[in-house]
mmCIF file of C-alpha atoms and ligand atoms in Angstrom:
data_model
loop_
_atom_site.group_PDB
_atom_site.id
_atom_site.type_symbol
_atom_site.label_atom_id
_atom_site.label_comp_id
_atom_site.label_asym_id
_atom_site.label_seq_id
_atom_site.Cartn_x
_atom_site.Cartn_y
_atom_site.Cartn_z
ATOM 1 C CA MET L 201 1.463 -25.988 2.847
ATOM 2 C CA ALA L 202 2.395 -27.835 -0.343
ATOM 3 C CA GLU L 203 0.399 -27.300 -3.515
ATOM 4 C CA HIS L 204 0.364 -28.630 -7.040
ATOM 5 C CA VAL L 205 -0.973 -27.224 -10.290
ATOM 6 C CA GLU L 206 -3.261 -29.011 -12.767
ATOM 7 C CA VAL L 207 -3.752 -27.764 -16.337
ATOM 8 C CA LEU L 208 -7.145 -26.107 -16.891
ATOM 9 C CA LEU L 209 -6.524 -24.323 -20.215
ATOM 10 C CA SER L 210 -3.582 -25.354 -22.385
ATOM 11 C CA GLU L 211 -1.141 -22.944 -23.962
ATOM 12 C CA GLU L 212 -2.718 -23.659 -27.371
ATOM 13 C CA GLU L 213 -6.264 -22.966 -26.142
ATOM 14 C CA VAL L 214 -5.224 -19.685 -24.534
ATOM 15 C CA ASP L 215 -3.248 -18.548 -27.578
ATOM 16 C CA ARG L 216 -6.109 -19.402 -29.935
ATOM 17 C CA ARG L 217 -8.633 -17.472 -27.839
ATOM 18 C CA ILE L 218 -6.376 -14.417 -27.541
ATOM 19 C CA ARG L 219 -6.014 -14.418 -31.319
ATOM 20 C CA GLU L 220 -9.838 -14.421 -31.645
ATOM 21 C CA ILE L 221 -10.264 -11.545 -29.190
ATOM 22 C CA GLY L 222 -7.573 -9.579 -31.030
ATOM 23 C CA GLU L 223 -9.461 -10.078 -34.295
ATOM 24 C CA GLN L 224 -12.736 -9.034 -32.691
ATOM 25 C CA ILE L 225 -11.202 -5.874 -31.194
ATOM 26 C CA SER L 226 -9.595 -5.051 -34.552
ATOM 27 C CA ARG L 227 -13.032 -5.273 -36.200
ATOM 28 C CA ASP L 228 -14.841 -3.332 -33.441
ATOM 29 C CA TYR L 229 -12.289 -0.494 -33.483
ATOM 30 C CA ALA L 230 -11.766 -0.302 -37.256
ATOM 31 C CA GLY L 231 -10.656 3.216 -38.209
ATOM 32 C CA LYS L 232 -9.804 4.085 -34.567
ATOM 33 C CA LYS L 233 -6.808 3.786 -32.248
ATOM 34 C CA VAL L 234 -7.026 1.743 -29.054
ATOM 35 C CA HIS L 235 -5.321 2.569 -25.790
ATOM 36 C CA LEU L 236 -4.705 -0.579 -23.736
ATOM 37 C CA VAL L 237 -4.460 -0.122 -19.979
ATOM 38 C CA CYS L 238 -2.789 -3.106 -18.340
ATOM 39 C CA VAL L 239 -3.522 -3.849 -14.709
ATOM 40 C CA LEU L 240 -0.189 -5.084 -13.310
ATOM 41 C CA LYS L 241 1.168 -7.552 -12.739
ATOM 42 C CA GLY L 242 -1.242 -10.341 -13.653
ATOM 43 C CA ALA L 243 -2.503 -8.947 -16.973
ATOM 44 C CA SER L 244 0.940 -8.261 -18.436
ATOM 45 C CA PHE L 245 1.324 -11.591 -20.289
ATOM 46 C CA PHE L 246 -2.217 -11.358 -21.691
ATOM 47 C CA MET L 247 -1.833 -7.725 -22.726
ATOM 48 C CA CYS L 248 1.404 -8.376 -24.663
ATOM 49 C CA GLU L 249 -0.092 -11.309 -26.569
ATOM 50 C CA LEU L 250 -3.352 -9.437 -27.194
ATOM 51 C CA ALA L 251 -1.595 -6.288 -28.421
ATOM 52 C CA LYS L 252 0.269 -8.375 -31.020
ATOM 53 C CA ARG L 253 -3.055 -9.643 -32.411
ATOM 54 C CA ILE L 254 -4.688 -6.216 -32.797
ATOM 55 C CA THR L 255 -4.295 -4.697 -36.253
ATOM 56 C CA VAL L 256 -5.495 -1.121 -35.550
ATOM 57 C CA PRO L 257 -2.949 1.304 -33.987
ATOM 58 C CA VAL L 258 -2.298 0.459 -30.326
ATOM 59 C CA SER L 259 -0.809 2.448 -27.440
ATOM 60 C CA LEU L 260 -0.110 0.976 -24.014
ATOM 61 C CA ASP L 261 -0.095 2.152 -20.425
ATOM 62 C CA PHE L 262 0.190 0.365 -17.093
ATOM 63 C CA MET L 263 -1.260 0.734 -13.641
ATOM 64 C CA SER L 264 -0.974 -1.210 -10.462
ATOM 65 C CA VAL L 265 -3.591 -1.638 -7.757
ATOM 66 C CA SER L 266 -3.343 -3.596 -4.551
ATOM 67 C CA SER L 267 -5.272 -6.871 -4.494
ATOM 68 C CA TYR L 268 -4.668 -10.217 -2.862
ATOM 69 C CA GLY L 269 -1.216 -10.172 -1.288
ATOM 70 C CA GLY L 270 -0.321 -13.671 -0.161
ATOM 71 C CA ASP L 271 -3.892 -14.796 0.415
ATOM 72 C CA THR L 272 -6.484 -16.239 -1.979
ATOM 73 C CA LYS L 273 -9.453 -14.152 -0.766
ATOM 74 C CA SER L 274 -10.248 -10.594 -1.930
ATOM 75 C CA SER L 275 -9.800 -8.001 0.794
ATOM 76 C CA GLY L 276 -12.151 -5.538 -0.916
ATOM 77 C CA VAL L 277 -9.563 -2.836 -0.354
ATOM 78 C CA VAL L 278 -8.370 -1.249 -3.588
ATOM 79 C CA LYS L 279 -5.411 1.083 -3.581
ATOM 80 C CA ILE L 280 -3.595 2.611 -6.571
ATOM 81 C CA VAL L 281 0.036 1.627 -6.212
ATOM 82 C CA LYS L 282 1.130 2.958 -9.619
ATOM 83 C CA ASP L 283 -1.020 5.313 -11.676
ATOM 84 C CA LEU L 284 -1.032 5.698 -15.476
ATOM 85 C CA ASP L 285 1.735 7.720 -17.135
ATOM 86 C CA GLU L 286 -0.530 9.405 -19.705
ATOM 87 C CA PRO L 287 -3.940 11.124 -19.616
ATOM 88 C CA LEU L 288 -6.951 9.271 -21.058
ATOM 89 C CA THR L 289 -8.621 12.315 -22.610
ATOM 90 C CA ASP L 290 -10.543 11.424 -25.812
ATOM 91 C CA ARG L 291 -8.954 7.979 -26.047
ATOM 92 C CA HIS L 292 -10.654 4.667 -26.800
ATOM 93 C CA VAL L 293 -9.549 2.829 -23.682
ATOM 94 C CA ILE L 294 -9.613 -0.921 -23.117
ATOM 95 C CA VAL L 295 -8.732 -1.987 -19.596
ATOM 96 C CA VAL L 296 -6.957 -5.341 -19.788
ATOM 97 C CA GLU L 297 -7.295 -7.585 -16.729
ATOM 98 C CA ASP L 298 -6.179 -11.093 -15.901
ATOM 99 C CA ILE L 299 -9.299 -12.186 -14.031
ATOM 100 C CA VAL L 300 -12.574 -10.790 -12.720
ATOM 101 C CA ASP L 301 -13.455 -12.493 -9.460
ATOM 102 C CA SER L 302 -15.597 -10.573 -6.935
ATOM 103 C CA GLY L 303 -15.526 -7.586 -9.321
ATOM 104 C CA ARG L 304 -14.493 -5.208 -6.537
ATOM 105 C CA THR L 305 -11.172 -4.188 -8.084
ATOM 106 C CA LEU L 306 -12.636 -3.570 -11.531
ATOM 107 C CA SER L 307 -15.757 -1.736 -10.462
ATOM 108 C CA TYR L 308 -13.630 0.736 -8.531
ATOM 109 C CA LEU L 309 -11.024 1.032 -11.254
ATOM 110 C CA LEU L 310 -13.497 1.488 -14.113
ATOM 111 C CA GLU L 311 -15.387 4.199 -12.269
ATOM 112 C CA MET L 312 -12.141 6.009 -11.560
ATOM 113 C CA LEU L 313 -10.887 5.736 -15.160
ATOM 114 C CA ARG L 314 -14.268 6.774 -16.605
ATOM 115 C CA SER L 315 -14.003 10.068 -14.744
ATOM 116 C CA ARG L 316 -10.842 10.973 -16.713
ATOM 117 C CA GLY L 317 -12.445 12.102 -19.972
ATOM 118 C CA ALA L 318 -11.847 9.076 -22.223
ATOM 119 C CA ALA L 319 -14.005 8.730 -25.349
ATOM 120 C CA ASP L 320 -14.977 5.296 -24.037
ATOM 121 C CA VAL L 321 -13.690 2.734 -21.536
ATOM 122 C CA LYS L 322 -14.215 -0.987 -22.202
ATOM 123 C CA LEU L 323 -13.093 -4.010 -20.211
ATOM 124 C CA CYS L 324 -11.262 -7.057 -21.544
ATOM 125 C CA THR L 325 -10.430 -9.935 -19.217
ATOM 126 C CA LEU L 326 -8.651 -13.200 -19.934
ATOM 127 C CA LEU L 327 -10.650 -15.051 -17.277
ATOM 128 C CA ASP L 328 -13.985 -14.546 -15.563
ATOM 129 C CA LYS L 329 -15.328 -16.352 -12.504
ATOM 130 C CA PRO L 330 -19.016 -15.290 -12.695
ATOM 131 C CA ASP L 331 -20.037 -17.463 -9.711
ATOM 132 C CA ARG L 332 -17.865 -15.325 -7.451
ATOM 133 C CA ARG L 333 -19.287 -11.930 -8.408
ATOM 134 C CA VAL L 334 -20.157 -9.603 -5.515
ATOM 135 C CA VAL L 335 -20.175 -6.301 -7.432
ATOM 136 C CA ASP L 336 -21.785 -6.082 -10.884
ATOM 137 C CA VAL L 337 -19.205 -5.383 -13.628
ATOM 138 C CA ARG L 338 -19.888 -5.230 -17.368
ATOM 139 C CA VAL L 339 -17.234 -7.215 -19.216
ATOM 140 C CA ASP L 340 -16.925 -6.386 -22.934
ATOM 141 C CA TYR L 341 -14.416 -9.059 -23.967
ATOM 142 C CA THR L 342 -13.908 -12.328 -22.077
ATOM 143 C CA GLY L 343 -11.325 -14.997 -22.852
ATOM 144 C CA PHE L 344 -12.834 -17.804 -20.779
ATOM 145 C CA GLN L 345 -15.465 -18.187 -18.105
ATOM 146 C CA ILE L 346 -14.096 -20.576 -15.498
ATOM 147 C CA PRO L 347 -15.506 -22.295 -12.397
ATOM 148 C CA ASP L 348 -14.791 -21.094 -8.886
ATOM 149 C CA ALA L 349 -11.223 -22.335 -8.403
ATOM 150 C CA PHE L 350 -7.942 -20.589 -7.688
ATOM 151 C CA VAL L 351 -5.974 -20.427 -10.914
ATOM 152 C CA VAL L 352 -2.400 -19.517 -11.809
ATOM 153 C CA GLY L 353 -0.226 -19.105 -14.872
ATOM 154 C CA TYR L 354 -0.190 -16.789 -17.862
ATOM 155 C CA GLY L 355 0.558 -13.918 -15.467
ATOM 156 C CA LEU L 356 -1.620 -15.042 -12.561
ATOM 157 C CA ASP L 357 0.112 -15.845 -9.306
ATOM 158 C CA TYR L 358 -0.286 -17.631 -6.028
ATOM 159 C CA ASP L 359 1.886 -15.757 -3.543
ATOM 160 C CA GLN L 360 3.946 -14.377 -6.490
ATOM 161 C CA LYS L 361 4.623 -17.881 -7.831
ATOM 162 C CA TYR L 362 3.632 -19.514 -11.169
ATOM 163 C CA ARG L 363 3.151 -16.310 -13.217
ATOM 164 C CA ASN L 364 5.504 -17.701 -15.856
ATOM 165 C CA LEU L 365 3.506 -20.870 -16.604
ATOM 166 C CA PRO L 366 2.537 -20.750 -20.300
ATOM 167 C CA TYR L 367 -0.919 -22.252 -19.521
ATOM 168 C CA ILE L 368 -3.697 -21.680 -16.969
ATOM 169 C CA GLY L 369 -3.684 -24.157 -14.099
ATOM 170 C CA VAL L 370 -5.781 -24.827 -11.008
ATOM 171 C CA VAL L 371 -3.941 -24.819 -7.689
ATOM 172 C CA ASN L 372 -4.651 -27.799 -5.479
ATOM 173 C CA PHE L 373 -3.599 -27.420 -1.887
ATOM 174 C CA ASP L 374 -2.428 -30.796 -0.605
ATOM 175 C CA SER L 375 -3.411 -31.560 2.959
ATOM 176 C CA PRO L 376 -0.616 -32.911 5.164
ATOM 177 C CA ALA L 377 -0.227 -36.715 5.189
ATOM 178 C CA GLN L 378 -2.374 -38.371 7.868
HETATM 179 P P1 IMP W 530 -11.629 -9.088 -7.572
HETATM 180 O O1 IMP W 530 -11.500 -7.683 -7.087
HETATM 181 O O2 IMP W 530 -12.141 -10.011 -6.494
HETATM 182 O O3 IMP W 530 -12.426 -9.226 -8.837
HETATM 183 O O4 IMP W 530 -10.161 -9.638 -7.799
HETATM 184 C C1 IMP W 530 -9.435 -9.390 -8.934
HETATM 185 C C2 IMP W 530 -7.962 -9.689 -8.708
HETATM 186 O O5 IMP W 530 -7.785 -10.726 -7.742
HETATM 187 C C3 IMP W 530 -7.301 -10.192 -9.967
HETATM 188 O O6 IMP W 530 -6.790 -9.136 -10.745
HETATM 189 C C4 IMP W 530 -6.218 -11.084 -9.435
HETATM 190 O O7 IMP W 530 -5.048 -10.354 -9.147
HETATM 191 C C5 IMP W 530 -6.781 -11.634 -8.141
HETATM 192 N N1 IMP W 530 -7.384 -12.974 -8.319
HETATM 193 C C6 IMP W 530 -8.697 -13.293 -8.290
HETATM 194 N N2 IMP W 530 -8.889 -14.603 -8.506
HETATM 195 C C7 IMP W 530 -7.657 -15.128 -8.703
HETATM 196 C C8 IMP W 530 -7.183 -16.458 -9.006
HETATM 197 O O8 IMP W 530 -7.937 -17.457 -9.149
HETATM 198 N N3 IMP W 530 -5.839 -16.597 -9.141
HETATM 199 C C9 IMP W 530 -4.964 -15.555 -9.016
HETATM 200 N N4 IMP W 530 -5.357 -14.305 -8.737
HETATM 201 C C10 IMP W 530 -6.697 -14.092 -8.585
HETATM 202 MG MG1 MG W 531 -2.741 -11.171 -8.160
#
């Protein structure tokens, strides 16, 4: 099936918003260090840009959980594919995600990370689709709330494609010619 991508949020809009979130985090964590936990692969572009905009000391770690595969619907099955390298004990953790959709991935992940002795665990997501929520998740920092559409770019993929787009786009699936 062919598909094409339409711009939803331009590169400038995304960059400006990430700058604002970075400033807000820098204010909220003044005098502390933050430990950013990136959920691979989608959040990697966001996390790098965000980290550059935070002025308090930052450390980074990465984890990978299974999500969509080649489909556009959440399976509800969450599996840790790659765990963190370092313990979270006494750290001020911010989990950095690309998008919160049903909330299944994050609710599982946050519960698991909160059991590891961090001082606190907050959630920062570039995108939020509140209309799609199945499991309640408290989001502390949100880039943009977006409508229920499948989006790509800035790290987000459709079947591993389009992660490298510098903007956020909506995927339109073209139906075959009649
Ligand atoms: P949730 O568990 O349903 O909240 O799904 C979260 C994960 O699903 C995200 O980290 C993404 O990997 C993926 N996902 C959800 N919506 C989209 C989308 O619109 N585009 C690309 N990936 C998405
Ligand atoms: Mg994905």
